[in-house]
Each structure stands twice: as structure tokens, then as C-alpha cells.
PDB file of C-alpha atoms in Angstrom:
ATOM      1  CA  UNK A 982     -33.916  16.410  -4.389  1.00  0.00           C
ATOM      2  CA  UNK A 983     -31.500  18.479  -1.925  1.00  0.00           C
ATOM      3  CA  UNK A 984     -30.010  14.298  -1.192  1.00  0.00           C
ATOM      4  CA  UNK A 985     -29.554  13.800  -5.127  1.00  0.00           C
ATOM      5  CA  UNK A 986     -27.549  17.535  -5.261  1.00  0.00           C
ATOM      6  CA  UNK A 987     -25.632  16.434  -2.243  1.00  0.00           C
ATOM      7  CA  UNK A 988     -24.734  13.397  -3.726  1.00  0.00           C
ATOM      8  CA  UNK A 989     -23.588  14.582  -6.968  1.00  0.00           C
ATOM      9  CA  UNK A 990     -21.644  17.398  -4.907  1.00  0.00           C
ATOM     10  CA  UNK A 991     -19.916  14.348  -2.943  1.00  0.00           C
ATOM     11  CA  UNK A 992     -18.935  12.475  -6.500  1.00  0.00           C
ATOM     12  CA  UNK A 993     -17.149  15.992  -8.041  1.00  0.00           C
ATOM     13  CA  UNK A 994     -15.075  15.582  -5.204  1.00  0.00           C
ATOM     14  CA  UNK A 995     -12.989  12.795  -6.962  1.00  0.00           C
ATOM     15  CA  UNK A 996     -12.436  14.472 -10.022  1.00  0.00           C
ATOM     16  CA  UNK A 997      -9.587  16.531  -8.298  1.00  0.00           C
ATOM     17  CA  UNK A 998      -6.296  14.883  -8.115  1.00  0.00           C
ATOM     18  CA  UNK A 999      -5.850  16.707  -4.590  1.00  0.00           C
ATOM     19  CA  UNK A1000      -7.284  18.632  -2.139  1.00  0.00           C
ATOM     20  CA  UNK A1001      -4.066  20.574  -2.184  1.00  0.00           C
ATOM     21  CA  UNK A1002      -1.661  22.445  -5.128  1.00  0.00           C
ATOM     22  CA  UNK A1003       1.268  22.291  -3.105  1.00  0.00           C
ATOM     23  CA  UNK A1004       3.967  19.319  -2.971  1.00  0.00           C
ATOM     24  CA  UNK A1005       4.761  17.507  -0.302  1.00  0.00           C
ATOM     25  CA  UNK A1006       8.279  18.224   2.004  1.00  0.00           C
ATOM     26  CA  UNK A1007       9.398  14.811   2.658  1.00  0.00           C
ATOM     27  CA  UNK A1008      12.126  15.980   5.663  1.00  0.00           C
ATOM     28  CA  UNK A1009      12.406  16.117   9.012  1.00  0.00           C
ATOM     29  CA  UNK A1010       9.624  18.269   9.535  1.00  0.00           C
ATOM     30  CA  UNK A1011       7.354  15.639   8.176  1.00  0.00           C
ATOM     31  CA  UNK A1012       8.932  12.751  10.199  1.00  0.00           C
ATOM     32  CA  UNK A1013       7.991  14.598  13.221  1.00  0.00           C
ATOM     33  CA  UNK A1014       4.681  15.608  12.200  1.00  0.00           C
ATOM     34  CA  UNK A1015       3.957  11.898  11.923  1.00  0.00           C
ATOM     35  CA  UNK A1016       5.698  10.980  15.231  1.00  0.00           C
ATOM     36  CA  UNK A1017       3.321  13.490  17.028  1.00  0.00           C
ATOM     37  CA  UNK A1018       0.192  12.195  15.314  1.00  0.00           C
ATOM     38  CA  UNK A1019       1.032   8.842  16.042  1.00  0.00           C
ATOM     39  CA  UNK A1020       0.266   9.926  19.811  1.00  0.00           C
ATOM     40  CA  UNK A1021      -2.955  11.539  19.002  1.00  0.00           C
ATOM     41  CA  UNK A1022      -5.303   8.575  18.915  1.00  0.00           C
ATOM     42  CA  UNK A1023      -5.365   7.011  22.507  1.00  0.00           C
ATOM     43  CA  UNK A1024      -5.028   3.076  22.908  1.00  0.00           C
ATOM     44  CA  UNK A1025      -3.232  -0.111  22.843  1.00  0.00           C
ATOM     45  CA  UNK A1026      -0.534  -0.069  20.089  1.00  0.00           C
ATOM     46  CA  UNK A1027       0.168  -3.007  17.907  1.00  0.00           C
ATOM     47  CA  UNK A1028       2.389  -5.789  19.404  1.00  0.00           C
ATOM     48  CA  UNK A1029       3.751  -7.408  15.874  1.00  0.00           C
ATOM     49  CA  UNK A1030       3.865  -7.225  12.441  1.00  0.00           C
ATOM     50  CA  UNK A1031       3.007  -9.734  10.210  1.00  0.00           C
ATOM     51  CA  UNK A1032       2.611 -10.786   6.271  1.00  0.00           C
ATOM     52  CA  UNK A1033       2.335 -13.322   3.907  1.00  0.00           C
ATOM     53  CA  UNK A1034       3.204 -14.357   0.369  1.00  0.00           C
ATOM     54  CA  UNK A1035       0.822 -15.138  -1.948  1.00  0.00           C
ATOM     55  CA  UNK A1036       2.229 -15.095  -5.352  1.00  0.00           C
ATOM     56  CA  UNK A1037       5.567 -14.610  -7.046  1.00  0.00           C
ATOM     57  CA  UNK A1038       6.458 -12.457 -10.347  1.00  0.00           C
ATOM     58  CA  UNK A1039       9.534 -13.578 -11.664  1.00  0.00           C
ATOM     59  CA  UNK A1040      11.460 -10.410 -12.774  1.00  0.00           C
ATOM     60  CA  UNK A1041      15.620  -9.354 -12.869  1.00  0.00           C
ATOM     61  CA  UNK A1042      16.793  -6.534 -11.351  1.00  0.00           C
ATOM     62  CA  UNK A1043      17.422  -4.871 -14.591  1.00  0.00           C
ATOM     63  CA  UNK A1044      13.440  -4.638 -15.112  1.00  0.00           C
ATOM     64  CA  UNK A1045      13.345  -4.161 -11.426  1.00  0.00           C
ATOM     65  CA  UNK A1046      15.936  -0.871 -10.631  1.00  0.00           C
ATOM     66  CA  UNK A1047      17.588   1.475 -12.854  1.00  0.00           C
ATOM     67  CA  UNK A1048      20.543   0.014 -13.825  1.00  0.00           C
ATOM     68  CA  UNK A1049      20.131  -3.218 -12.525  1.00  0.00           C
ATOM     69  CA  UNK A1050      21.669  -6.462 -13.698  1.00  0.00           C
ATOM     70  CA  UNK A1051      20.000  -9.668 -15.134  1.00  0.00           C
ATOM     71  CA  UNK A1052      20.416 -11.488 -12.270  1.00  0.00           C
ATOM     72  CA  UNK A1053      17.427 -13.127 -11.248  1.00  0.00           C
ATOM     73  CA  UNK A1054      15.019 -10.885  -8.632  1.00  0.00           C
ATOM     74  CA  UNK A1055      10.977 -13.196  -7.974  1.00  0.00           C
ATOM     75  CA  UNK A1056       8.650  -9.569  -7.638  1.00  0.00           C
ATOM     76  CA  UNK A1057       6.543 -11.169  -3.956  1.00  0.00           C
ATOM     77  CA  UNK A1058       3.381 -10.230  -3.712  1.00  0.00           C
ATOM     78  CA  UNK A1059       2.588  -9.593  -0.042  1.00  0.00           C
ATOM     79  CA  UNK A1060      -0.007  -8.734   2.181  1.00  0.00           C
ATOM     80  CA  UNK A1061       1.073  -7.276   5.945  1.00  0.00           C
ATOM     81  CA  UNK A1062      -1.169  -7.903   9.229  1.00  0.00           C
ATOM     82  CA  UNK A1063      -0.287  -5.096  12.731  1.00  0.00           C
ATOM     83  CA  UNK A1064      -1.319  -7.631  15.420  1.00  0.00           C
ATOM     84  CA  UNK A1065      -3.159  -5.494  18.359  1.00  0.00           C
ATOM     85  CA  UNK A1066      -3.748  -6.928  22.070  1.00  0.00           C
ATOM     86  CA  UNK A1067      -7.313  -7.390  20.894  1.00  0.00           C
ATOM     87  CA  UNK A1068      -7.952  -6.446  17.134  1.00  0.00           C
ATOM     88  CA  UNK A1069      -6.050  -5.974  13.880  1.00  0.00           C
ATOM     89  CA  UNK A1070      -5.155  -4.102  10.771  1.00  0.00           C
ATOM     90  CA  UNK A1071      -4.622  -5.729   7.154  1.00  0.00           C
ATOM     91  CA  UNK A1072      -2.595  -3.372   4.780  1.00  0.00           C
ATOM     92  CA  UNK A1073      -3.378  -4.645   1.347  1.00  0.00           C
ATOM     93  CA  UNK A1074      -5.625  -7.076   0.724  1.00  0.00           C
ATOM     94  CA  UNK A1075      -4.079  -9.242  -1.826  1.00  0.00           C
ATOM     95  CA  UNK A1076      -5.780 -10.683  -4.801  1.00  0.00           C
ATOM     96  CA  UNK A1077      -7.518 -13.493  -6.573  1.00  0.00           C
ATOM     97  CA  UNK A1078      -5.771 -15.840  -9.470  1.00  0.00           C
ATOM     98  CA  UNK A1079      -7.554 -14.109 -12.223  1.00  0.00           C
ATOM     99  CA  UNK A1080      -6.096 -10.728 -11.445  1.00  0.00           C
ATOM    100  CA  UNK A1081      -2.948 -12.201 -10.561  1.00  0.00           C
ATOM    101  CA  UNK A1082      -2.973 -13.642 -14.307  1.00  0.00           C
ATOM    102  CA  UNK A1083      -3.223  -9.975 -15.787  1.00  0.00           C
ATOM    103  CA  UNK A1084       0.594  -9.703 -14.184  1.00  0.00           C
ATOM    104  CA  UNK A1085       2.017 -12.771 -16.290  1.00  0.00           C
ATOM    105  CA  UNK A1086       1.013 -11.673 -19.118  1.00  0.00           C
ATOM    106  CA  UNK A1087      -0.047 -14.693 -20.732  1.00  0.00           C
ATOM    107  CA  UNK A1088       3.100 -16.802 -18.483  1.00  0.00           C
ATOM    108  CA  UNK A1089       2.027 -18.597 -15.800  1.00  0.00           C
ATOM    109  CA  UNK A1090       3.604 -17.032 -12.249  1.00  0.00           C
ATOM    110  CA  UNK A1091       3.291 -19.366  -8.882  1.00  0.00           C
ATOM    111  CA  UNK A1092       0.312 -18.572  -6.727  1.00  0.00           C
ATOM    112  CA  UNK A1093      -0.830 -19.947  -3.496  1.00  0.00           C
ATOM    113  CA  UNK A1094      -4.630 -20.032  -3.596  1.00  0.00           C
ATOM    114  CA  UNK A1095      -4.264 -21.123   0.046  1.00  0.00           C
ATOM    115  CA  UNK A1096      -2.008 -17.804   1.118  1.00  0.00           C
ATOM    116  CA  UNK A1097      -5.060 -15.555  -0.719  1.00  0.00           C
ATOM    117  CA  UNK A1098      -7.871 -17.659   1.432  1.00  0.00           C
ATOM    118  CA  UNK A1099      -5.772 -16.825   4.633  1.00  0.00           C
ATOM    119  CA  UNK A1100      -5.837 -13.014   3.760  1.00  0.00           C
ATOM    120  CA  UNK A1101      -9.794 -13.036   3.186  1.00  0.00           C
ATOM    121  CA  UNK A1102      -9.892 -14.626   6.564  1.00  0.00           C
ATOM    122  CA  UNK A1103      -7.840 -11.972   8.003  1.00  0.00           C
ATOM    123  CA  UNK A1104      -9.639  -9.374   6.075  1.00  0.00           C
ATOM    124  CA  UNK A1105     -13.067 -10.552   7.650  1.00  0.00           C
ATOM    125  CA  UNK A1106     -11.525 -10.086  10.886  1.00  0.00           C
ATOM    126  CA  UNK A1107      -9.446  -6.991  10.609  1.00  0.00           C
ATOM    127  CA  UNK A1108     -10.980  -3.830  12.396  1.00  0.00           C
ATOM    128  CA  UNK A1109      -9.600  -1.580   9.780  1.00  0.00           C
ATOM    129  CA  UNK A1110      -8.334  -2.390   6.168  1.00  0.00           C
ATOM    130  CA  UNK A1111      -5.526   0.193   4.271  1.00  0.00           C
ATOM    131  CA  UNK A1112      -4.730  -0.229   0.633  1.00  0.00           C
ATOM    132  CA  UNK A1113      -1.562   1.780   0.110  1.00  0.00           C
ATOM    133  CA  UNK A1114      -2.648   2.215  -3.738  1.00  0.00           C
ATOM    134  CA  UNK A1115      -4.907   1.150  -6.392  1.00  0.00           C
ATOM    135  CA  UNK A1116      -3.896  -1.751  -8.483  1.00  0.00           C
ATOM    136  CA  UNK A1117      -5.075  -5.156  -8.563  1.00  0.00           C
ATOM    137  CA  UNK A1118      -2.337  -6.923  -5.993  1.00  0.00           C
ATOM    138  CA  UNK A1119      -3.188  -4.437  -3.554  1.00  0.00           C
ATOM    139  CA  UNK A1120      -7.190  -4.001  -3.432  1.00  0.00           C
ATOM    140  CA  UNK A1121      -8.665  -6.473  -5.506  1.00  0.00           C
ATOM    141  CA  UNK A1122      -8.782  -8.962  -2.496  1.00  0.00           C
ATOM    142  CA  UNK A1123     -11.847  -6.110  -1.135  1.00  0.00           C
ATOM    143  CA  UNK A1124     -13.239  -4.930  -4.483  1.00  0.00           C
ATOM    144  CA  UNK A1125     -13.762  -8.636  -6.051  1.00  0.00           C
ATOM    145  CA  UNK A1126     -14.135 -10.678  -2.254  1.00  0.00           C
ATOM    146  CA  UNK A1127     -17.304 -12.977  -1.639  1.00  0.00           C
ATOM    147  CA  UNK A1128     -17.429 -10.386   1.266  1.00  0.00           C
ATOM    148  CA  UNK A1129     -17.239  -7.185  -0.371  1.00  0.00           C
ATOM    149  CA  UNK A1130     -19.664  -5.541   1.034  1.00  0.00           C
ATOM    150  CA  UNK A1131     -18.500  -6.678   4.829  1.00  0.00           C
ATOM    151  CA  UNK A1132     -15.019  -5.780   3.622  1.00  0.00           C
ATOM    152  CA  UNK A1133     -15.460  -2.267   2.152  1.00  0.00           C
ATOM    153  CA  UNK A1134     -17.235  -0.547   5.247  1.00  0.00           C
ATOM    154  CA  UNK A1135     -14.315  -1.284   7.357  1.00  0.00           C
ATOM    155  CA  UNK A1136     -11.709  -0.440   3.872  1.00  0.00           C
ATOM    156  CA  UNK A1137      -9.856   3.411   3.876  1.00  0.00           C
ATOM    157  CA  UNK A1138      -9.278   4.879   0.333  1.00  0.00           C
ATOM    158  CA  UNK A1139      -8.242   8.146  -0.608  1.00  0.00           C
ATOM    159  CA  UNK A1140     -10.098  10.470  -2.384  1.00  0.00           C
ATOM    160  CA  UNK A1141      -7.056   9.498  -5.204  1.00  0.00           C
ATOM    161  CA  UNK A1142      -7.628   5.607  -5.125  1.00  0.00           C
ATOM    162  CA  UNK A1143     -11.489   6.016  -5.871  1.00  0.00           C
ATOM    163  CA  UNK A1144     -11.187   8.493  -8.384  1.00  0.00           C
ATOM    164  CA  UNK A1145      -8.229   6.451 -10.096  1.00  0.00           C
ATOM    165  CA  UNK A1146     -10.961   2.982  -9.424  1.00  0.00           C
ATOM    166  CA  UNK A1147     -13.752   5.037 -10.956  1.00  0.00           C
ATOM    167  CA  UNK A1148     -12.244   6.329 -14.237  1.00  0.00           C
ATOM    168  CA  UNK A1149      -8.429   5.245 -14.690  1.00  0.00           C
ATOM    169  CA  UNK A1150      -8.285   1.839 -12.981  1.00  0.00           C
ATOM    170  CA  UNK A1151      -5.106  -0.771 -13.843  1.00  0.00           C
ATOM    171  CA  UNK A1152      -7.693  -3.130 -15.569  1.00  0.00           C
ATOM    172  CA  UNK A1153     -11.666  -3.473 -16.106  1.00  0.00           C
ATOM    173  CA  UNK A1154     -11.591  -6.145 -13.052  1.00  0.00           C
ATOM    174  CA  UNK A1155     -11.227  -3.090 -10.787  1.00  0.00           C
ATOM    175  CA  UNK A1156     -13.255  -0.605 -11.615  1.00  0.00           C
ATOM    176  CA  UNK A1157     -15.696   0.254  -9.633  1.00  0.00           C
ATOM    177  CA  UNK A1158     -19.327   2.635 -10.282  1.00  0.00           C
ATOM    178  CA  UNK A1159     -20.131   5.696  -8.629  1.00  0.00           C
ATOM    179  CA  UNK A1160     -22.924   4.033  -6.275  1.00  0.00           C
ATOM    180  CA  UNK A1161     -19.942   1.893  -4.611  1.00  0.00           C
ATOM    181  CA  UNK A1162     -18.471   5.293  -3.446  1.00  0.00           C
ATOM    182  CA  UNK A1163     -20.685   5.235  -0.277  1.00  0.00           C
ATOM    183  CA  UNK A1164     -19.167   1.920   0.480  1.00  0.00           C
ATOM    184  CA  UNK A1165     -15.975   2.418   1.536  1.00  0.00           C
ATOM    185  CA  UNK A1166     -14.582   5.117   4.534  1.00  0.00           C
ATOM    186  CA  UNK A1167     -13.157   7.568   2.022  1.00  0.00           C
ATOM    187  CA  UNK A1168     -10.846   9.827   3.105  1.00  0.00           C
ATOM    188  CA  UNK A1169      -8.867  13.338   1.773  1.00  0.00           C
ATOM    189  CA  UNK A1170      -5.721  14.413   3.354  1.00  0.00           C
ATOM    190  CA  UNK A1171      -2.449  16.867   2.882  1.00  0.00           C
ATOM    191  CA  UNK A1172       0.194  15.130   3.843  1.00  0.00           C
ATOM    192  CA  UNK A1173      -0.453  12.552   7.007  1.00  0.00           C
ATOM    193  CA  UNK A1174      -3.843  10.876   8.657  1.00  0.00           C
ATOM    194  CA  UNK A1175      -4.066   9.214  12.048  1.00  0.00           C
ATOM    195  CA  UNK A1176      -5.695   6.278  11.505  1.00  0.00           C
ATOM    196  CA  UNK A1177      -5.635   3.964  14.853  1.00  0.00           C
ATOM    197  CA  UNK A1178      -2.965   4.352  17.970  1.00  0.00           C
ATOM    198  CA  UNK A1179       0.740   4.730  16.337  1.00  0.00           C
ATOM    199  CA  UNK A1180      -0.810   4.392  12.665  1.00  0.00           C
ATOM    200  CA  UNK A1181      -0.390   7.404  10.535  1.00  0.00           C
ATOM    201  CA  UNK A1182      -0.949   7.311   6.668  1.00  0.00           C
ATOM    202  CA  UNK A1183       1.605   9.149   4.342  1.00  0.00           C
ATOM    203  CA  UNK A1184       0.740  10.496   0.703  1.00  0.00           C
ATOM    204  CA  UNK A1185       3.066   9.359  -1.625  1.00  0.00           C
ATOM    205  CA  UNK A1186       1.679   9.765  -5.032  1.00  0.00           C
ATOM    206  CA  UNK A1187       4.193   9.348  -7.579  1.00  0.00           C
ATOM    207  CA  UNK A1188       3.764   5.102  -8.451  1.00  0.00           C
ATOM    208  CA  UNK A1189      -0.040   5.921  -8.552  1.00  0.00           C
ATOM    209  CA  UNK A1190      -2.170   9.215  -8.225  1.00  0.00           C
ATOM    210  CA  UNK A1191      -3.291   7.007  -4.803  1.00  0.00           C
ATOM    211  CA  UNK A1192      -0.010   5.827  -3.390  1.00  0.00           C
ATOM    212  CA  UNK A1193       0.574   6.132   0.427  1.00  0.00           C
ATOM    213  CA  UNK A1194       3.007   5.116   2.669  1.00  0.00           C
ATOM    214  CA  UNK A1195       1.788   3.864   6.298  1.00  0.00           C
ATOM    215  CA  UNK A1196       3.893   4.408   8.889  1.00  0.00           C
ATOM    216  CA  UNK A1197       3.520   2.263  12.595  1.00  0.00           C
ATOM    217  CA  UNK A1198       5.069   2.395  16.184  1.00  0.00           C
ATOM    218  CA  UNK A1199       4.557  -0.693  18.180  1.00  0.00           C
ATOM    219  CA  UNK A1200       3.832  -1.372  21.537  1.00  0.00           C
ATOM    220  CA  UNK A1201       7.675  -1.757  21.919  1.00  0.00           C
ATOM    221  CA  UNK A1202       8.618   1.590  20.193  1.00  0.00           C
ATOM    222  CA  UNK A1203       9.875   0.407  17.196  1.00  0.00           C
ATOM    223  CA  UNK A1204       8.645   1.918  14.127  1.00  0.00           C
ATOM    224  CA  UNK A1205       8.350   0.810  10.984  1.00  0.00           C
ATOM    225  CA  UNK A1206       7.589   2.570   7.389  1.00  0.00           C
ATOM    226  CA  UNK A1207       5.837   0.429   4.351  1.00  0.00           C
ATOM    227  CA  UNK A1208       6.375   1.974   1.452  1.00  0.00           C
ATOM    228  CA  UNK A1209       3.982   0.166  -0.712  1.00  0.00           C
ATOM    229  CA  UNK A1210       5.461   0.311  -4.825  1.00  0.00           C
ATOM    230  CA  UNK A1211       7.824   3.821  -4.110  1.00  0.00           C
ATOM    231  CA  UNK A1212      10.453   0.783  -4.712  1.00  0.00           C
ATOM    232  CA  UNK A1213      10.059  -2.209  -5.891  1.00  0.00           C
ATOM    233  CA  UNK A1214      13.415  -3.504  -4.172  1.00  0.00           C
ATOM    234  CA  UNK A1215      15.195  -2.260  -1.599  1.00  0.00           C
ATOM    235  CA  UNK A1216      17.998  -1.668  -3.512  1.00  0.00           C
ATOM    236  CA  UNK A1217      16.270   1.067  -4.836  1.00  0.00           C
ATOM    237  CA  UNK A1218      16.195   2.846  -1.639  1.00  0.00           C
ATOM    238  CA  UNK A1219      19.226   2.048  -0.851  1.00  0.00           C
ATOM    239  CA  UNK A1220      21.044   3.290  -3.833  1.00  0.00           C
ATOM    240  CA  UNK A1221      18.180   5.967  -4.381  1.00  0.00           C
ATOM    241  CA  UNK A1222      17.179   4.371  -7.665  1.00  0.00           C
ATOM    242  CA  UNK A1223      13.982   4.674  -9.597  1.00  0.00           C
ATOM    243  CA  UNK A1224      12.358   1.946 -11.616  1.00  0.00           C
ATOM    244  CA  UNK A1225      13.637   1.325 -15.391  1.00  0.00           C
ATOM    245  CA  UNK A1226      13.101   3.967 -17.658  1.00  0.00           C
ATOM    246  CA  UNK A1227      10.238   1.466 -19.575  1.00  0.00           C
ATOM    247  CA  UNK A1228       8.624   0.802 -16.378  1.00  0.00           C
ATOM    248  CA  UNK A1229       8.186   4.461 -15.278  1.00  0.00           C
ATOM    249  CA  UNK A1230       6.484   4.918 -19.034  1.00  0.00           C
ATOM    250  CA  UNK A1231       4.556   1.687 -18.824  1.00  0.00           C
ATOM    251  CA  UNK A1232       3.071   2.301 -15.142  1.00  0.00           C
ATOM    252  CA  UNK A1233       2.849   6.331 -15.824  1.00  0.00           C
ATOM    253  CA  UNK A1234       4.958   7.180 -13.204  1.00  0.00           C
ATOM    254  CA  UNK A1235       5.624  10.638 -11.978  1.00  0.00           C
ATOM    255  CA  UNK A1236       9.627  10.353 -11.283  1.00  0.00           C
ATOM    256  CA  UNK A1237      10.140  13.614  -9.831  1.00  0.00           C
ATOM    257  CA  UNK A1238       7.737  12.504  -7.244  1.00  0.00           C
ATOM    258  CA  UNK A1239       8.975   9.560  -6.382  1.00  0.00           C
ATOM    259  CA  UNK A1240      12.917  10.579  -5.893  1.00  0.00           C
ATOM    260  CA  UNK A1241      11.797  12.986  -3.301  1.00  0.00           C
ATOM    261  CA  UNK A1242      10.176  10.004  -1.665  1.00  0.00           C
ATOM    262  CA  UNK A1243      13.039   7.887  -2.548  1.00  0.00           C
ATOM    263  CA  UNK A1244      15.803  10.564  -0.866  1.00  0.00           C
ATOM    264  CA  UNK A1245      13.744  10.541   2.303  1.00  0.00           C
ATOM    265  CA  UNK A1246      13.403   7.125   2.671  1.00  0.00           C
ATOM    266  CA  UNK A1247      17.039   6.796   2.330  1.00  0.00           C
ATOM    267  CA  UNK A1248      17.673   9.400   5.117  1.00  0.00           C
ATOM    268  CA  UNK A1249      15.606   7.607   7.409  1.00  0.00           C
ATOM    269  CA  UNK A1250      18.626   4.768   7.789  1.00  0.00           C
ATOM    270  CA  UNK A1251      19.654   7.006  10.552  1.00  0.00           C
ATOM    271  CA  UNK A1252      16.349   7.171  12.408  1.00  0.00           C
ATOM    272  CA  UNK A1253      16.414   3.590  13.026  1.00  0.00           C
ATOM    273  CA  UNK A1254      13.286   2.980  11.351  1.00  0.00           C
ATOM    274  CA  UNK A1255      12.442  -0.320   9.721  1.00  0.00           C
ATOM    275  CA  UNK A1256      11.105   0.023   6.174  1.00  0.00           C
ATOM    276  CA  UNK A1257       8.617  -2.535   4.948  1.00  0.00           C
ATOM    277  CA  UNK A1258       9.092  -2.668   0.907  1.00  0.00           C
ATOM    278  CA  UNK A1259       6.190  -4.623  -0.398  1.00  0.00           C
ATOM    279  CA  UNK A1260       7.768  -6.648  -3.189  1.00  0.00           C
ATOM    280  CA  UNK A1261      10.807  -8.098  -1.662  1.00  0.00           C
ATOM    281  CA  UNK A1262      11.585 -11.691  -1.726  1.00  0.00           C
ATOM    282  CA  UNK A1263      15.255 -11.136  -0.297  1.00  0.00           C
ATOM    283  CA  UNK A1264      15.396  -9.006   2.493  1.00  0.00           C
ATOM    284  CA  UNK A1265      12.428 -10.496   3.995  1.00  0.00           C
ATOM    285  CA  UNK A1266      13.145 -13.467   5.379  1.00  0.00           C
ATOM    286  CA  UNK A1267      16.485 -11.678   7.234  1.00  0.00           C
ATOM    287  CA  UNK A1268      13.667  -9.795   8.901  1.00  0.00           C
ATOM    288  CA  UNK A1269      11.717 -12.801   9.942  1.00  0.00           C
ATOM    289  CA  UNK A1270      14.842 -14.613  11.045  1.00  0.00           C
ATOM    290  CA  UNK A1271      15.374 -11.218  13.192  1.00  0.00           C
ATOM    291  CA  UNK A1272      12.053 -11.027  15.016  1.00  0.00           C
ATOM    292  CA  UNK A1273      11.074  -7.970  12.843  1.00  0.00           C
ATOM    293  CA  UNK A1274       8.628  -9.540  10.798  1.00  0.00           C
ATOM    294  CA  UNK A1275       6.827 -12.292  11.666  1.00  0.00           C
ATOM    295  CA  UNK A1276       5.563 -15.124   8.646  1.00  0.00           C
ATOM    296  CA  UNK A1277       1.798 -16.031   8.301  1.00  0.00           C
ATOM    297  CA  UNK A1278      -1.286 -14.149   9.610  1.00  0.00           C
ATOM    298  CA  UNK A1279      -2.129 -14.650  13.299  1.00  0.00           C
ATOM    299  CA  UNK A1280      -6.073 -16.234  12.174  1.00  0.00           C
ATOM    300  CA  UNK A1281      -8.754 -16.190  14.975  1.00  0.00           C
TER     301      UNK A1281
END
């Protein structure tokens, strides 16, 4: 009886959307916050950064960026792999082609069965998996994987993500029961979360109760920030744009949210930190061509 109680005492826990009333500062204070618990976990940091591409939405930057034109703008869908001496981490976990279809809506969108089937390989040999939100591009390469249950031991969520999974999620593919809970390292936070040496999670909720940011220093020193969906482009952090108007409504967005997020980002130009924006298809490859990013996961 007193492990039934205990249970059901564990499962209240993601009715909450937080642990905390009070909004997050994104400033300077928080930047350094994160550079000191980047420090706090002892070990080799990651050497390199990779990620792949394993489908393409084609949007325009109207539907992509407030104000955008209807110039052409393909939506990537990526998955990113931090390289250690002698492990790795997967952030996101991409997806299979019937989820993927849910995004066409009814149009057929390029997909590279063979880009997926190297992320499951790199997802079986990650140490540690992060998902920087809920919805199906992201996580439903661990919830619907021929290896779930070797994928979601080794998976983080929020408290957010699984509560989001477990009543709200983007589509029926992804939702998930209450006895899957147990499965995954669930975790409740403020603000930041050391995770492994020179990884430190960020809440970001805003694009998705669940959102975070994950920010990394390399072996090198150079640090980088993905920002999972906060922008879709990085034209919108550039220019401090939000999504279209009909996309905020469409996704449920909360905007106030996500400008703070999007003014800090902006700021952190001058920090010399290299942000990571999921969905890009253009500023990418300058990256890759730069030594920044590297293309295709390292497979053992």
C-alpha cells in the first residue's frame, strides 16, 4: 500500500506546470549562473559537435518569422550529437516517417529514412539523451524506437515534457501512460541543470510548456547555445522576431515568454557564443564549412 500512495504522490507531481511561480531573468546573471555550473560536474568535456538532417518542411519565411517574405525558407529537421573523448550525448532524437507525415499535412515533405536509422544508432550508443521539448520531431525517435525501453532509461525529460506527453501531447502517436513515467530520468528544475561536464540545461517554456535550451562548452572553450523551436530561423533572433501571428495561435504559444528568450539570445552576439537553431537549412552549412559544426554522426 504505502508503494501505491507513493506512486500516486510521484504522478501529482506532473500536474503542475512548474515547480516555481516566478519567471525566469534571462540576463547576465543567468549567463553566469550557467557558466559556473558548467564547472560543477568534473570530467572530460566534449571535443565536437555534430548533427544531421533527416527531413525537410518546405515553408517561406512569411510562415516562418513575423513579417517575413515569401521567399522560399525548407523548415530542417535536425538531430545534434556532443562528441566526448570516450562517450556521447544525442539532443533530440528525431523521428520516424509516420510522424514526420503529421507535419505535411497530407503533402508529401523529403525524408531520409537512412538519416533517422543513423540517429537510432547514435541513440543506442549515446550515454545520455536530451529532448529540448515535446513534439514529435524532437522525441518520437525514443517514445516510438524498436529500443524504447533501452532508450528511455538513459532519456532526461522535464517534469513539463511528461506532463505535456501524458495529457496534452502534439498528436495521439506521442502520448504516453502513467506507468511509462518510471521509464525515463525525469527531472524538475528553476532555471538551469548540470547535466554532464560543460552541459547545463536552460528552461525556456514559451514554444512548449517543456521547452529548454541546452547550453555546452567544449574541450576547446567554445560554447555554444541550442535553442531548440524559441526560433525557427535565425533571423528571428537576429531581428528579435517571433513566429507569425497564426503560428503562435496554432502551436499555443506563450509570446511574452518567448521575446524575453528571444532579447537574450540576441544579446549574447557579444559573448561570442555560437547558437545552434534547430530548424535552419541556411546558416548551417556556413557553420560546417567553418569547423563549428560538423555533418553526420560520428557511429561506433
Amino acid at each position: 500500500m504505502r508503494k501505491i500512495i507513493s506512486y500516486f504522490i510521484v504522478l501529482l507531481c506532473y500536474t503542475s506546470q512548474s515547480t516555481f511561480a516566478q519567471e525566469i531573468v534571462y540576463d547576465n546573471v543567468l549567463l553566469n549562473k550557467i557558466r559556473v555550473a558548467s564547472q560543477s560536474i568534473s570530467g572530460e568535456k566534449a571535443k565536437e559537435v555534430r548533427y544531421t538532417i533527416f527531413a525537410e518542411s518546405p515553408r517561406t519565411f512569411s510562415a516562418t518569422v513575423e513579417g517575413g517574405n515569401n521567399s522560399p525558407y525548407i523548415q530542417a529537421r535536425t538531430a545534434y550529437q556532443l562528441v566526448f573523448p570516450n562517450s556521447s550525448i544525442m539532443i533530440d532524437a528525431g523521428m520516424d516517417e509516420e510522424v514526420h507525415n503529421f507535419f505535411g499535412k497530407g503533402e508529401k515533405q523529403p525524408y531520409f529514412k537512412s538519416k533517422n536509422d543513423s540517429i537510432q544508432l547514435a541513440l543506442n550508443q549515446a550515454n545520455k539523451i536530451i529532448i529540448t521539448h515535446e513534439h514529435g520531431d524532437h522525441v518520437a525517435g525514443v517514445l516510438r524506437s524498436n529500443n524504447y525501453k533501452k532508450l528511455a532509461v538513459k532519456t532526461i525529460l522535464t517534469y513539463q515534457q511528461i506532463n505535456t506527453l501524458l495529457h496534452q501531447p502534439q498528436m495521439p502517436e506521442l502520448k504516453i501512460d502513467s506507468t511509462q513515467v518510471k521509464d525515463f530520468i525525469a527531472v524538475d528544475f528553476y532555471d538551469i541543470l548540470s547535466v554532464a561536464p560543460g552541459v547545463v540545461l536552460i528552461k525556456a517554456p514559451g514554444h512548449t510548456p517543456g521547452e529548454i535550451m541546452v547550453y555546452t562548452q567544449l574541450e576547446n572553450g567554445k560554447e555554444y547555445i541550442f535553442t531548440g523551436d524559441v526560433s525557427w530561423s535565425y533571423k528571428g533572433i537576429d531581428e528579435k522576431k517571433q513566429k507569425p501571428k497564426d503560428q503562435i495561435k496554432r502551436i499555443g504559444e506563450d509570446p511574452k515568454k518567448i521575446q524575453f528568450q528571444l532579447d537574450w539570445l540576441n544579446s549574447l552576439a557579444k559573448e561570442n557564443i555560437q547558437l545552434i537553431v534547430s530548424h535552419d537549412n541556411i546558416i548551417q552549412p556556413t557553420l560546417v564549412k567553418k569547423g563549428i559544426l560538423k555533418e553526420g554522426l560520428l557511429i561506433k
